[in-house]
Amino acid sequence: MRMNRRTAFKLLGAGAAGTMLLGAPRIVFGQDGGVIRVALDELPRSLDPLLYQTNPGYRVMRNIYDTLLTVDHAGDGSVLPALAQSWERIDGRTLELTLRDNVLFHDGSPLTAEDVVFSFGPERRTNEDSPGFGTAQQFLSTIESVEAVDERTVRVISVVEDPTIELRLTAWGSQIVSKAAFEAAGGFDGFGQAPVGTGPFKVQSLGPDAIALVAFQDYWAGIPDVSQLTYRLAPELSSRIAGLVGGDFDIIADVPTDQFGPIQSNGNLEIVGGTVASMRVVKFDTRNEQLKDPRVRRALAMAIDRQAIVDALWAGLVEVPHGHQLPAFGPLFDPDRPAYVYDPEGAKALLAEAGYDGTPIPFRIRVAAYGPELATSQVLVSMWQAVGVNIDMQIVENFGQMMAYPGTGIRSGVDPILVSDPLFGLWRSYNESEQEVWSNATFYEHGRVLESSLDPEERKAAFNAMMDIFDEDPPAMLLHTMGVFYGKRKGVNWDPLPSVYMDFRDASVA
Amino acid sequence: MPLLFRILRAVVSLWLIVTLVFVALRATGDPITAIFDPDNTSQAALDSYRQQWGYTGTVLDQYIAYVMSLLRGDFGYSTMSSRPALDVVMERLPATMQLVGLSATLMIAIGLPVGTMAAMRAGGPLDRFVMSFSTVGFALPNFVLALGLILLFSVSLHLLPSNGIGSWQHLIMPVLTIGLSKAAIFTRFVRSAILDTLRLQCVVSARARGLTEWQIFWHHIITNAVLPLVTITPLLVGAMVAAGAVVESVFGWPGVGRLIVDAVSQRDLAVLQMIIMLIALVMITTNLIVDLAYARLDPRTSAAAAH
Amino acid sequence: MTFSTTDDPVVKVDNLSIAIAGLIPTELVSNVSFEIRKGDYFALVGESGSGKSITCHAMMKLLPFTPIIKGSITVDGQDVYALDKRQLLAYRRKSVGMVFQDPLAALNPVRTIGSQMLETLRIYYPQADADELRNRAIEALRGVHIPEPGARLGVYPHQLSGGLNQRVMIALALLGEPKLLIADEPTTALDMSVQAEVLDLIDELRRKNDLTVLLVTHDLGIVRDRATHIAVLQRGRMVEQGAAADVVSAPKAAYSKELFEAASVEWPGRDAPERKPAPVCLSFDGVNKTFFGSKRDRQMGVGIPAAKNLSFEVRRGEIVALIGESGSGKTTAAKMAMGLEKPDSGSIIIHPSADDVRKPLNVQMVFQHPRDSLDPLMRVEDQLHEVLVVHGWRDKAKRQEHILKTIADVGLQPHVLERRPTFLSGGEAQRVVIARALLLEPDLIIADEPLSAVDVRIQKHILECLQRLRDRLGIAILLITHDLRVVFEIADQVVVLRHGRVVEDVAVSTFTDGARDAYTQMLIDAVPGKAQPAAKSSSVFTLPESPALAAG
């Protein structure tokens, strides 16, 4: 019976069955082995990656599109083949890639070099009037052009010598779209509603309350085990949990640690997830009189018991990194870097040495950001007060108020590392663009090496020096990595990546 | 002539509302940094978005550009959907209309008979029950009621889907949440409207003439009690749209209420302006209809002016 | 005790007591007994709260609460409180008809006169077709002298004047040809000139249809003219009853005496001494004011004139009565004098004080409904203090002294200061309002119908109070009223308004000399209970229907 139904569904094709699925998801495929229903607090309203660069987009479109190259997020961060089966550096500015054979788009047409060129071309990326221009600026700004050498070979040419071209091709915005489909859809608006990629799932329907994806039968890496992947809108946390417990969802996103109890107490459910590639930090504005002296900033960093925060507010499930680095940096990761010390006495001594006179330092936070923000901030304030620093905590609404100068001092923030290289982490967060807040000439010198050197050892040395400066003359202090947790039915086999993406390529349902 | 004047007045108030919203939304923070975390997004990208969505220049410049495009029938572009704001809102409208329409029906279906019976037997056991029950319904936040229903029907009994839209089963809990909570208020209104009417001299005099209770109820009580109810009903329907913001969030109902919340949090100003215009338009139209209905129901308002 | 004309009484109330149920039942009517014989015109008289209305509502089983009834009420041979539901309907249809105080309220405002009549007629003629019912309705309206009865069927109560509505009510009450007509204060809500017409109509119907009438009223003037029997109620008890002539000429109970005295009209003396002309303190000079229903009406110039070339004066120490029926513009005049309305043209001058030209005159207003102008939640004392505080009286002891003196001036005991307005009687509340006006030592008081909300006896007290204030403090009073008896009592000068025009402006001493305008004379003639009986039939003087009157 179950087999019949699946067969029938395949025969009917996506359209008709999808309508049924949308209409009464519990009744039709509720118990079917190949269905995963994911509840998100927000759904993307358009499925063109260049239009929608936010969490919901990361979670959905990762499964619709492929990039030329990809990254071993769960492992050491090495670059892996994807739509390109091999690649070769021609010189500092040029990367040549050979496309995989037999890759089909969701509409059945084959992937060609022309599609790749188009995906990075003026209409989508480089034309300043293009709606995709803004998003493409994030990671692809250094890519001058992409050219087809022959039908299966493309060259990516960078503006300057760039050690990270490969990584850029794994990043958001470098997804490959079908040229023909994009043009047929009349551009971004139409394509965002009827996207055609090469990913493991194709879009069956896109509605304001649900996005239904079905397994792409001709996926180049093999048909995914999951036949139906449905994202449903459930903005309220409590209704996501109720839906998970009640059996309406298989996976729910964004469960804070204080809500683990009701899920873990159910024998069929579990909590998965943990660290993602993002650093929770506290940033300093050196224009503040008290914060001018690096000793004061170092003292502030020494006064914090990071592990206590992680244990109390994150159930011990996120990490306190040793320096502004992630294991996914691969060769650039320094496993021997010492842990941050919690030394209140040392902090007091440093403050005395610096002559801190007890003037209150402003500390601005946004409550609706970064997890248990208020609790974290209160812990921070009390730890600082314990070493004699007076803090003037200000809760603000938005970034405009956060940055409003004068009056700045300490603020909470996050350094996301969307691509596994310090260029997109430490350097991107503290480069010259914000030098009025903090600047360090040596740091900038090393940064430029990191940006342009093709010698891995030279880069590693530069990065290490930058991490030293980050700790000696701190523009910010690290607290811990950010965590994302999911509630999941135990019968669903899915391992979240340590990143903002949700990837269902290898998921299955028992 | 008065109709034309009213419409003109409606247009002016609509325009004032839109202007107010336009200025207020831009005065409370840069929409670009509300959508994109500047820690997370490069300056070049921010500038590009600002250019693309027309958040450049002074508020006055933006306002003039906005009004000009309004005059061309262009309601702006939704930043979160990359689609025309009008489409985004219109796509959500049917879901909300379904929810509000059914909730209003439920509210009237419960409130009218129950409130009437309670008033006719004021102080009796039914009345006391209804009054205490409606106090509970009145005081219970929609959010709590909605979650209670989910716990009961989805988590415990597995009878209804907790979330989404599509089948009639999906409608039950959202409609119950809004309909019941508003019925609690409406029942009280009906009860007090009927009670007020029962005290009217014309009801006493009808009774003195020996009319049956049935005749008195239909010809004298209802005809008078309906007047305050006609006034209050659109207000309650308006309150339902507001309640929708919470209820639609809990049940993942893709309606306009939820869209308001999203649009505010993501500073999708074009969509927000569109919704506010739409709601204002609906309220203004409803008021016009109520005025006309009132004039039909109460000859004192229209005839006195005409005489 | 009986004054029989025929054998069985139509109404026999025997030892009736009515109480509101509760922990401690409150008795509203105690041991009341009376009989009404066929053809009698029985008047039940008393002030508000005397139990007269409760008694007649109890006779219809129409009390707004669930009463505890002792004794019995027998009407038309039926024990009212032993009837079952169906019998009660039959009783209300066939045995008794009832007319209420406010005809506009007693008719359903959202249905036409015709539909309400047809609905009632259908009870009596279930077989009749629409045409027949309509003819009967027209017939009934004609029977109460409503002009153009056919056209009236399609109109709503608010489109008719109070007098016509009351006629409709009477027609409705008599559709079932009942034996008894209960009229509960049928004229209180009507203008003076219309009151007489309605009473005449009841008289006429009584004679024509052999009707027994029970008239409930507080107005002894009405009673003296028409009733055959009078019963006086005070605080739920019957203090006196008997043939009208006996009760009027020789009231036995002290309370009845007081009532009759209070209600008697003293015709103003024709030989009042010529008073010294005092300086003018308020003058209206050629004032015009028109109200428009809409902007369009304004453009078309179709409005309701509230003042047309209005000119009169109020002199210091003088009581000027501004009289007229509802809609005559008297209240608008008062509002304009207070500056609450602006005249379209003309001038209203409040002249400065005679002693000190720089000091403007202090003008205070007293409103019709004392309770509406007092804060129900605030003690009287606090409200009075507040007025003084606002006007800069800092010293509390001085304030207290002044308040006590003023309270005494209006004849109130100091203990009322402790109360909240809810616990004051109507008369006390009105005197508190007057005291509040007096606190600021005004030179002119404008009083808008200050007596209409209080009982006859209290009216007398308040009038005396005003008169005393005038005599002692030299305050000028512009008194707005529709009641000529009040005018006769205290006014020095009478200004009669009609449709916004002054039709009369004479000293009260010459007001009744018979040489007045026809309208004035009609008002004078309509005063009930005056010494010379008004020899009139129902058809003599009918005011033309006008929007101004209907709108009032």
PDB file of N, CA and C in Angstrom, chain C residues 115-169:
ATOM      1  N   SER C 115     -47.426  51.219  11.346  1.00  0.00           N
ATOM      2  CA  SER C 115     -47.099  49.816  11.626  1.00  0.00           C
ATOM      3  C   SER C 115     -47.395  49.473  13.078  1.00  0.00           C
ATOM      4  N   GLN C 116     -47.207  50.460  13.957  1.00  0.00           N
ATOM      5  CA  GLN C 116     -47.497  50.185  15.352  1.00  0.00           C
ATOM      6  C   GLN C 116     -48.998  50.085  15.591  1.00  0.00           C
ATOM      7  N   MET C 117     -49.756  50.853  14.845  1.00  0.00           N
ATOM      8  CA  MET C 117     -51.213  50.778  15.005  1.00  0.00           C
ATOM      9  C   MET C 117     -51.735  49.479  14.417  1.00  0.00           C
ATOM     10  N   LEU C 118     -51.220  49.129  13.223  1.00  0.00           N
ATOM     11  CA  LEU C 118     -51.718  47.921  12.567  1.00  0.00           C
ATOM     12  C   LEU C 118     -51.375  46.689  13.401  1.00  0.00           C
ATOM     13  N   GLU C 119     -50.199  46.698  13.973  1.00  0.00           N
ATOM     14  CA  GLU C 119     -49.766  45.576  14.803  1.00  0.00           C
ATOM     15  C   GLU C 119     -50.740  45.372  15.966  1.00  0.00           C
ATOM     16  N   THR C 120     -51.186  46.490  16.539  1.00  0.00           N
ATOM     17  CA  THR C 120     -52.116  46.379  17.654  1.00  0.00           C
ATOM     18  C   THR C 120     -53.521  45.991  17.164  1.00  0.00           C
ATOM     19  N   LEU C 121     -53.890  46.597  16.032  1.00  0.00           N
ATOM     20  CA  LEU C 121     -55.236  46.300  15.502  1.00  0.00           C
ATOM     21  C   LEU C 121     -55.382  44.830  15.129  1.00  0.00           C
ATOM     22  N   ARG C 122     -54.295  44.255  14.637  1.00  0.00           N
ATOM     23  CA  ARG C 122     -54.350  42.858  14.201  1.00  0.00           C
ATOM     24  C   ARG C 122     -54.726  41.935  15.349  1.00  0.00           C
ATOM     25  N   ILE C 123     -54.394  42.371  16.570  1.00  0.00           N
ATOM     26  CA  ILE C 123     -54.780  41.557  17.727  1.00  0.00           C
ATOM     27  C   ILE C 123     -56.299  41.480  17.842  1.00  0.00           C
ATOM     28  N   TYR C 124     -56.921  42.634  17.576  1.00  0.00           N
ATOM     29  CA  TYR C 124     -58.364  42.704  17.779  1.00  0.00           C
ATOM     30  C   TYR C 124     -59.134  42.181  16.574  1.00  0.00           C
ATOM     31  N   TYR C 125     -58.561  42.334  15.411  1.00  0.00           N
ATOM     32  CA  TYR C 125     -59.257  41.899  14.192  1.00  0.00           C
ATOM     33  C   TYR C 125     -58.368  40.931  13.418  1.00  0.00           C
ATOM     34  N   PRO C 126     -58.173  39.739  13.972  1.00  0.00           N
ATOM     35  CA  PRO C 126     -57.245  38.808  13.327  1.00  0.00           C
ATOM     36  C   PRO C 126     -57.682  38.424  11.918  1.00  0.00           C
ATOM     37  N   GLN C 127     -58.980  38.540  11.628  1.00  0.00           N
ATOM     38  CA  GLN C 127     -59.473  38.116  10.311  1.00  0.00           C
ATOM     39  C   GLN C 127     -59.347  39.212   9.250  1.00  0.00           C
ATOM     40  N   ALA C 128     -59.192  40.455   9.745  1.00  0.00           N
ATOM     41  CA  ALA C 128     -59.317  41.576   8.816  1.00  0.00           C
ATOM     42  C   ALA C 128     -58.162  41.629   7.815  1.00  0.00           C
ATOM     43  N   ASP C 129     -58.481  42.102   6.600  1.00  0.00           N
ATOM     44  CA  ASP C 129     -57.409  42.244   5.619  1.00  0.00           C
ATOM     45  C   ASP C 129     -56.729  43.604   5.781  1.00  0.00           C
ATOM     46  N   ALA C 130     -55.674  43.804   5.013  1.00  0.00           N
ATOM     47  CA  ALA C 130     -54.835  44.986   5.181  1.00  0.00           C
ATOM     48  C   ALA C 130     -55.630  46.279   5.028  1.00  0.00           C
ATOM     49  N   ASP C 131     -56.525  46.316   4.029  1.00  0.00           N
ATOM     50  CA  ASP C 131     -57.299  47.538   3.783  1.00  0.00           C
ATOM     51  C   ASP C 131     -58.193  47.878   4.953  1.00  0.00           C
ATOM     52  N   GLU C 132     -58.813  46.834   5.469  1.00  0.00           N
ATOM     53  CA  GLU C 132     -59.733  47.089   6.574  1.00  0.00           C
ATOM     54  C   GLU C 132     -58.968  47.611   7.788  1.00  0.00           C
ATOM     55  N   LEU C 133     -57.814  46.985   8.066  1.00  0.00           N
ATOM     56  CA  LEU C 133     -57.012  47.414   9.210  1.00  0.00           C
ATOM     57  C   LEU C 133     -56.584  48.864   9.031  1.00  0.00           C
ATOM     58  N   ARG C 134     -56.216  49.186   7.816  1.00  0.00           N
ATOM     59  CA  ARG C 134     -55.762  50.538   7.534  1.00  0.00           C
ATOM     60  C   ARG C 134     -56.896  51.539   7.758  1.00  0.00           C
ATOM     61  N   ASN C 135     -58.065  51.155   7.283  1.00  0.00           N
ATOM     62  CA  ASN C 135     -59.210  52.036   7.480  1.00  0.00           C
ATOM     63  C   ASN C 135     -59.514  52.235   8.958  1.00  0.00           C
ATOM     64  N   ARG C 136     -59.398  51.132   9.684  1.00  0.00           N
ATOM     65  CA  ARG C 136     -59.657  51.251  11.119  1.00  0.00           C
ATOM     66  C   ARG C 136     -58.616  52.153  11.801  1.00  0.00           C
ATOM     67  N   ALA C 137     -57.358  52.017  11.355  1.00  0.00           N
ATOM     68  CA  ALA C 137     -56.306  52.849  11.938  1.00  0.00           C
ATOM     69  C   ALA C 137     -56.587  54.320  11.663  1.00  0.00           C
ATOM     70  N   ILE C 138     -56.993  54.610  10.413  1.00  0.00           N
ATOM     71  CA  ILE C 138     -57.307  55.998  10.050  1.00  0.00           C
ATOM     72  C   ILE C 138     -58.473  56.510  10.884  1.00  0.00           C
ATOM     73  N   GLU C 139     -59.423  55.633  11.012  1.00  0.00           N
ATOM     74  CA  GLU C 139     -60.594  55.957  11.827  1.00  0.00           C
ATOM     75  C   GLU C 139     -60.186  56.348  13.253  1.00  0.00           C
ATOM     76  N   ALA C 140     -59.318  55.502  13.815  1.00  0.00           N
ATOM     77  CA  ALA C 140     -58.894  55.722  15.201  1.00  0.00           C
ATOM     78  C   ALA C 140     -58.151  57.035  15.335  1.00  0.00           C
ATOM     79  N   LEU C 141     -57.304  57.358  14.357  1.00  0.00           N
ATOM     80  CA  LEU C 141     -56.567  58.616  14.424  1.00  0.00           C
ATOM     81  C   LEU C 141     -57.521  59.796  14.283  1.00  0.00           C
ATOM     82  N   ARG C 142     -58.519  59.610  13.431  1.00  0.00           N
ATOM     83  CA  ARG C 142     -59.510  60.677  13.265  1.00  0.00           C
ATOM     84  C   ARG C 142     -60.255  60.889  14.580  1.00  0.00           C
ATOM     85  N   GLY C 143     -60.487  59.783  15.273  1.00  0.00           N
ATOM     86  CA  GLY C 143     -61.190  59.837  16.552  1.00  0.00           C
ATOM     87  C   GLY C 143     -60.473  60.672  17.595  1.00  0.00           C
ATOM     88  N   VAL C 144     -59.150  60.779  17.466  1.00  0.00           N
ATOM     89  CA  VAL C 144     -58.427  61.630  18.417  1.00  0.00           C
ATOM     90  C   VAL C 144     -58.044  62.957  17.775  1.00  0.00           C
ATOM     91  N   HIS C 145     -58.760  63.326  16.706  1.00  0.00           N
ATOM     92  CA  HIS C 145     -58.608  64.625  16.040  1.00  0.00           C
ATOM     93  C   HIS C 145     -57.219  64.850  15.483  1.00  0.00           C
ATOM     94  N   ILE C 146     -56.672  63.833  14.844  1.00  0.00           N
ATOM     95  CA  ILE C 146     -55.395  64.037  14.164  1.00  0.00           C
ATOM     96  C   ILE C 146     -55.685  64.413  12.721  1.00  0.00           C
ATOM     97  N   PRO C 147     -55.247  65.600  12.306  1.00  0.00           N
ATOM     98  CA  PRO C 147     -55.508  66.009  10.937  1.00  0.00           C
ATOM     99  C   PRO C 147     -54.771  65.126   9.928  1.00  0.00           C
ATOM    100  N   GLU C 148     -55.361  64.938   8.778  1.00  0.00           N
ATOM    101  CA  GLU C 148     -54.801  64.096   7.717  1.00  0.00           C
ATOM    102  C   GLU C 148     -54.360  62.742   8.248  1.00  0.00           C
ATOM    103  N   PRO C 149     -55.240  61.969   8.841  1.00  0.00           N
ATOM    104  CA  PRO C 149     -54.819  60.724   9.488  1.00  0.00           C
ATOM    105  C   PRO C 149     -54.166  59.742   8.522  1.00  0.00           C
ATOM    106  N   GLY C 150     -54.627  59.709   7.276  1.00  0.00           N
ATOM    107  CA  GLY C 150     -54.058  58.753   6.331  1.00  0.00           C
ATOM    108  C   GLY C 150     -52.577  58.985   6.115  1.00  0.00           C
ATOM    109  N   ALA C 151     -52.211  60.275   6.026  1.00  0.00           N
ATOM    110  CA  ALA C 151     -50.813  60.597   5.758  1.00  0.00           C
ATOM    111  C   ALA C 151     -49.930  60.300   6.959  1.00  0.00           C
ATOM    112  N   ARG C 152     -50.545  60.335   8.143  1.00  0.00           N
ATOM    113  CA  ARG C 152     -49.737  60.154   9.360  1.00  0.00           C
ATOM    114  C   ARG C 152     -49.286  58.720   9.560  1.00  0.00           C
ATOM    115  N   LEU C 153     -49.984  57.797   8.902  1.00  0.00           N
ATOM    116  CA  LEU C 153     -49.636  56.394   9.129  1.00  0.00           C
ATOM    117  C   LEU C 153     -48.209  56.095   8.690  1.00  0.00           C
ATOM    118  N   GLY C 154     -47.745  56.810   7.684  1.00  0.00           N
ATOM    119  CA  GLY C 154     -46.427  56.498   7.139  1.00  0.00           C
ATOM    120  C   GLY C 154     -45.284  57.217   7.824  1.00  0.00           C
ATOM    121  N   VAL C 155     -45.569  58.035   8.814  1.00  0.00           N
ATOM    122  CA  VAL C 155     -44.476  58.803   9.401  1.00  0.00           C
ATOM    123  C   VAL C 155     -43.997  58.173  10.706  1.00  0.00           C
ATOM    124  N   TYR C 156     -42.836  58.608  11.109  1.00  0.00           N
ATOM    125  CA  TYR C 156     -42.231  58.107  12.345  1.00  0.00           C
ATOM    126  C   TYR C 156     -42.554  59.057  13.497  1.00  0.00           C
ATOM    127  N   PRO C 157     -42.550  58.534  14.710  1.00  0.00           N
ATOM    128  CA  PRO C 157     -42.934  59.378  15.858  1.00  0.00           C
ATOM    129  C   PRO C 157     -42.154  60.686  15.937  1.00  0.00           C
ATOM    130  N   HIS C 158     -40.829  60.655  15.600  1.00  0.00           N
ATOM    131  CA  HIS C 158     -40.058  61.875  15.785  1.00  0.00           C
ATOM    132  C   HIS C 158     -40.470  62.957  14.796  1.00  0.00           C
ATOM    133  N   GLN C 159     -41.258  62.572  13.781  1.00  0.00           N
ATOM    134  CA  GLN C 159     -41.671  63.574  12.810  1.00  0.00           C
ATOM    135  C   GLN C 159     -42.945  64.301  13.248  1.00  0.00           C
ATOM    136  N   LEU C 160     -43.513  63.865  14.349  1.00  0.00           N
ATOM    137  CA  LEU C 160     -44.728  64.517  14.856  1.00  0.00           C
ATOM    138  C   LEU C 160     -44.402  65.297  16.121  1.00  0.00           C
ATOM    139  N   SER C 161     -45.237  66.262  16.424  1.00  0.00           N
ATOM    140  CA  SER C 161     -45.051  67.012  17.656  1.00  0.00           C
ATOM    141  C   SER C 161     -45.481  66.146  18.836  1.00  0.00           C
ATOM    142  N   GLY C 162     -45.082  66.578  20.025  1.00  0.00           N
ATOM    143  CA  GLY C 162     -45.431  65.832  21.227  1.00  0.00           C
ATOM    144  C   GLY C 162     -46.932  65.652  21.386  1.00  0.00           C
ATOM    145  N   GLY C 163     -47.663  66.727  21.082  1.00  0.00           N
ATOM    146  CA  GLY C 163     -49.112  66.662  21.242  1.00  0.00           C
ATOM    147  C   GLY C 163     -49.736  65.628  20.327  1.00  0.00           C
ATOM    148  N   LEU C 164     -49.287  65.611  19.078  1.00  0.00           N
ATOM    149  CA  LEU C 164     -49.842  64.632  18.139  1.00  0.00           C
ATOM    150  C   LEU C 164     -49.461  63.217  18.560  1.00  0.00           C
ATOM    151  N   ASN C 165     -48.221  63.052  19.015  1.00  0.00           N
ATOM    152  CA  ASN C 165     -47.805  61.729  19.464  1.00  0.00           C
ATOM    153  C   ASN C 165     -48.667  61.241  20.621  1.00  0.00           C
ATOM    154  N   GLN C 166     -48.967  62.170  21.529  1.00  0.00           N
ATOM    155  CA  GLN C 166     -49.780  61.740  22.668  1.00  0.00           C
ATOM    156  C   GLN C 166     -51.183  61.350  22.191  1.00  0.00           C
ATOM    157  N   ARG C 167     -51.669  62.043  21.157  1.00  0.00           N
ATOM    158  CA  ARG C 167     -52.965  61.662  20.589  1.00  0.00           C
ATOM    159  C   ARG C 167     -52.876  60.268  19.987  1.00  0.00           C
ATOM    160  N   VAL C 168     -51.765  59.997  19.291  1.00  0.00           N
ATOM    161  CA  VAL C 168     -51.580  58.664  18.723  1.00  0.00           C
ATOM    162  C   VAL C 168     -51.590  57.633  19.839  1.00  0.00           C
ATOM    163  N   MET C 169     -50.892  57.939  20.916  1.00  0.00           N
ATOM    164  CA  MET C 169     -50.823  57.025  22.063  1.00  0.00           C
ATOM    165  C   MET C 169     -52.216  56.741  22.603  1.00  0.00           C
TER     166      MET C 169
END
